[in-house]
Coordinates of C-alpha atoms in Angstrom, one line a residue:
X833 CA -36.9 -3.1 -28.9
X834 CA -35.0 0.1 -28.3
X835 CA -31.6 0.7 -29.9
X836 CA -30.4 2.8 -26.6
X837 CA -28.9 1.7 -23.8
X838 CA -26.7 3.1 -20.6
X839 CA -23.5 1.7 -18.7
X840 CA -23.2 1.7 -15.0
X841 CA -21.9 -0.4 -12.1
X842 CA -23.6 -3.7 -11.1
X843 CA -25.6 -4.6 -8.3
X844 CA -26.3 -7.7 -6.5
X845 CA -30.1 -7.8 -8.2
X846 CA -27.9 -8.5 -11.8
X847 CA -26.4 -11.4 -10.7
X848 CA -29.3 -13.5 -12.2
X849 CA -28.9 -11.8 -15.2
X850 CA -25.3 -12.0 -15.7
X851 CA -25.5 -15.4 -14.9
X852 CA -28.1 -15.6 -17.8
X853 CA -26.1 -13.8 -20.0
X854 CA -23.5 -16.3 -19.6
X855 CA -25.0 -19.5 -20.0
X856 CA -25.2 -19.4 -23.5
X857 CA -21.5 -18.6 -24.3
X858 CA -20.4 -21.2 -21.4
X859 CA -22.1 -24.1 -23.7
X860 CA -20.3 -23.2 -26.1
X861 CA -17.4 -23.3 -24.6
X862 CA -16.6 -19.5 -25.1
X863 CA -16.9 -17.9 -21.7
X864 CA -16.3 -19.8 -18.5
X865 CA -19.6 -20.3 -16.0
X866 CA -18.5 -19.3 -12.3
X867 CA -20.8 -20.7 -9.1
X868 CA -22.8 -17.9 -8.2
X869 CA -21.3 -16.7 -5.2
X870 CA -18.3 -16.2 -7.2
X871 CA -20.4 -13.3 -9.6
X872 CA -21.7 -11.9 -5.7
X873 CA -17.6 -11.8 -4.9
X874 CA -16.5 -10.0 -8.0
X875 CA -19.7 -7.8 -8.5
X876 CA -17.6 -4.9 -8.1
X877 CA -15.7 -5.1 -10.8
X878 CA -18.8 -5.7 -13.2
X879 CA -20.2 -2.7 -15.3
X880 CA -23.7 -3.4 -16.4
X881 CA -25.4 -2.5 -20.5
X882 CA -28.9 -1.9 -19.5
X883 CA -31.5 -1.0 -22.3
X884 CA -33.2 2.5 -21.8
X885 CA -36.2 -0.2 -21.0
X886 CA -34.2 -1.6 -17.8
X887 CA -32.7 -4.7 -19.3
X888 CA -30.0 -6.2 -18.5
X889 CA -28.4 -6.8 -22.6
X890 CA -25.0 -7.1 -21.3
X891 CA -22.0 -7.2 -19.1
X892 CA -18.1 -7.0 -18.4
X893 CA -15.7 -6.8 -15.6
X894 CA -12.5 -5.3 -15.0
X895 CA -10.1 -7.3 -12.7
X896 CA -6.9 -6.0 -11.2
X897 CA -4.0 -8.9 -11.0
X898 CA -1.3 -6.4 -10.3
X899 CA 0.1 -3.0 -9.7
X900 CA -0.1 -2.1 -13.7
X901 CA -2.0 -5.2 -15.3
X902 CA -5.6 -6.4 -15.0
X903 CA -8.0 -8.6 -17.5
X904 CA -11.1 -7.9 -19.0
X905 CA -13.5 -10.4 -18.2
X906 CA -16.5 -11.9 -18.6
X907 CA -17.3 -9.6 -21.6
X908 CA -21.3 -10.6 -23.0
X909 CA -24.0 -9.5 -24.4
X910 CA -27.7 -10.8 -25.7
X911 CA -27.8 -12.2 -28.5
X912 CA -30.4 -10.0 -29.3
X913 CA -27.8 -7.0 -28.8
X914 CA -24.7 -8.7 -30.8
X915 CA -23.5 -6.1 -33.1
X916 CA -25.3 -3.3 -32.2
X917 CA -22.1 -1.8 -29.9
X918 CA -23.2 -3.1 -26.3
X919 CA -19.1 -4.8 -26.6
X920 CA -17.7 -2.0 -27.6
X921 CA -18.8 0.5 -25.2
X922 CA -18.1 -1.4 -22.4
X923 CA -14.8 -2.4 -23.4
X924 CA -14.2 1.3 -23.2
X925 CA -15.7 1.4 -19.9
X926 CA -13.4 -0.9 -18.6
X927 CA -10.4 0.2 -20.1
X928 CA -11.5 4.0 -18.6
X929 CA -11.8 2.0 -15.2
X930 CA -8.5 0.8 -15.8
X931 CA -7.3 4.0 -16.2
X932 CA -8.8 5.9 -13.6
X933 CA -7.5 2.4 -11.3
X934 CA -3.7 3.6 -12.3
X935 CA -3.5 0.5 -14.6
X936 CA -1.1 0.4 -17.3
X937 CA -1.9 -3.2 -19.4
X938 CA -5.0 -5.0 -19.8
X939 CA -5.4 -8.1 -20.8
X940 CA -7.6 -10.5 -22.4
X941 CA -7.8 -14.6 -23.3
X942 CA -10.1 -14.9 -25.7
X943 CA -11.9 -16.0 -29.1
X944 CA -13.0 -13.0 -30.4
X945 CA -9.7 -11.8 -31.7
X946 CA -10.7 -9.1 -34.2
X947 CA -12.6 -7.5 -32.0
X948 CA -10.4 -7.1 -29.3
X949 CA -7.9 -5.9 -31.9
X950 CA -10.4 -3.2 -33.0
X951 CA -9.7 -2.0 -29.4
X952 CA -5.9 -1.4 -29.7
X953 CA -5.4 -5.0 -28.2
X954 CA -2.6 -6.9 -29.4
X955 CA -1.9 -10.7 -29.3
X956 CA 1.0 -11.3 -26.8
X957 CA 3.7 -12.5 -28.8
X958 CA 5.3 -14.3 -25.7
X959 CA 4.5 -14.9 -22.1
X960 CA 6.7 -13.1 -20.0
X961 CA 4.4 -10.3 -19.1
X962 CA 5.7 -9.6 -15.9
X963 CA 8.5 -9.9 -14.8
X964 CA 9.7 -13.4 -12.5
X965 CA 9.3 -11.4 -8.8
X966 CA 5.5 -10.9 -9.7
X967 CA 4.8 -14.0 -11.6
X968 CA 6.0 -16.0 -8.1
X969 CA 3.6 -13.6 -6.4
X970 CA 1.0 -14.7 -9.0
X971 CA 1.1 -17.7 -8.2
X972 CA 0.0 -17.3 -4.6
X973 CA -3.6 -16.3 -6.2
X974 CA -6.6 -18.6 -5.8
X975 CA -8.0 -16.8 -8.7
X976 CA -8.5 -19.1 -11.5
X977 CA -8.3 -16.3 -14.3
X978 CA -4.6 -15.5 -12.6
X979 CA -3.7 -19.3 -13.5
X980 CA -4.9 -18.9 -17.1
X981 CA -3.2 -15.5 -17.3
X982 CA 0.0 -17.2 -16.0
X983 CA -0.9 -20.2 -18.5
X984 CA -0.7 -23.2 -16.0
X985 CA -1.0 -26.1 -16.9
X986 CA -4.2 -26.8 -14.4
X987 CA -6.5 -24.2 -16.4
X988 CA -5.0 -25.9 -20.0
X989 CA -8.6 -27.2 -20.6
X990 CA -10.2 -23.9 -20.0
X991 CA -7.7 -22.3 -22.1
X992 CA -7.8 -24.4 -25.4
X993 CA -7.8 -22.1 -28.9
X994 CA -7.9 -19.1 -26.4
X995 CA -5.5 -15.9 -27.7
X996 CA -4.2 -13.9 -25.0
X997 CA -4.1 -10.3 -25.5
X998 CA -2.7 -7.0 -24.2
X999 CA -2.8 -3.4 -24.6
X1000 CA -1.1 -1.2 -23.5
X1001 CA -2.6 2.3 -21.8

């Protein structure tokens, strides 16, 4: 196996593998499993870790919820890949995207707490993250990461022993 491996945007043919990568962590209760025409929806917000051998070793999307905030998502990588970096430099990819999107705060609910805090991310030490015009606007959103963002009480049993997360860019 190769130790090198590339970022770019995703196409429709790595649906099947994002999928895959997902799979694992969605038993486990760590990443939540979306029907498939949801990935081909949100494909555009997916950056792609490919191995310099064409393989798909991991994945992340960036999705804008408002003018200055959007969530890191779907964050993965082969277990074959886990601690070798694939996380980390797509993290930085997304936050970049962020950045070049005009965003100001990303976010995060998640389980993997130290590493998200080795990325300048800090637990949100309340829930007021935007202010009450936008949360009502929020609330129009069919999206269900919006609902957990807004921590309704609907998602609750996707959100269990979740920490959400913020930094600021």
């Amino acid at each position: 196996m190769t130790s090198t491996f590339s970022i770019r945007p995703a196409r429709t043919s790595d649906v099947a593998a994002i999928k895959r990568l997902v799979a694992p962590l969605a038993e486990q209760r760590i990443l939540m499993a979306k029907e498939t025409v949801a990935y081909y929806e949100s494909l555009q917000e997916f950056r792609i870790a490919e191995s310099s051998d064409g393989e798909v070793i991991g994945c992340g999307a960036l999705h804008v919820m408002w003018e200055d905030l959007a969530e890191v998502r779907t964050l993965a990588a082969a277990d074959e890949w886990r601690g070798r970096g694939v996380g980390h430099v797509l993290v930085q990819r997304l936050i970049e995207d962020a950045r070049e999107l005009g965003v100001s705060r990303v976010f995060c609910l998640t389980f993997e707490v130290d590493f998200f805090k080795r990325h300048g991310f800090e637990v949100m030490a309340d829930q007021t993250a935007v202010d009450p015009e936008v949360y009502s606007e929020l609330l129009r959103s069919h999206d269900e990461g919006v609902a957990e963002f807004l921590d309704l009480a609907r998602v609750k049993p996707n959100t269990l022993g979740n920490t959400r997360m913020i930094k600021k860019l």
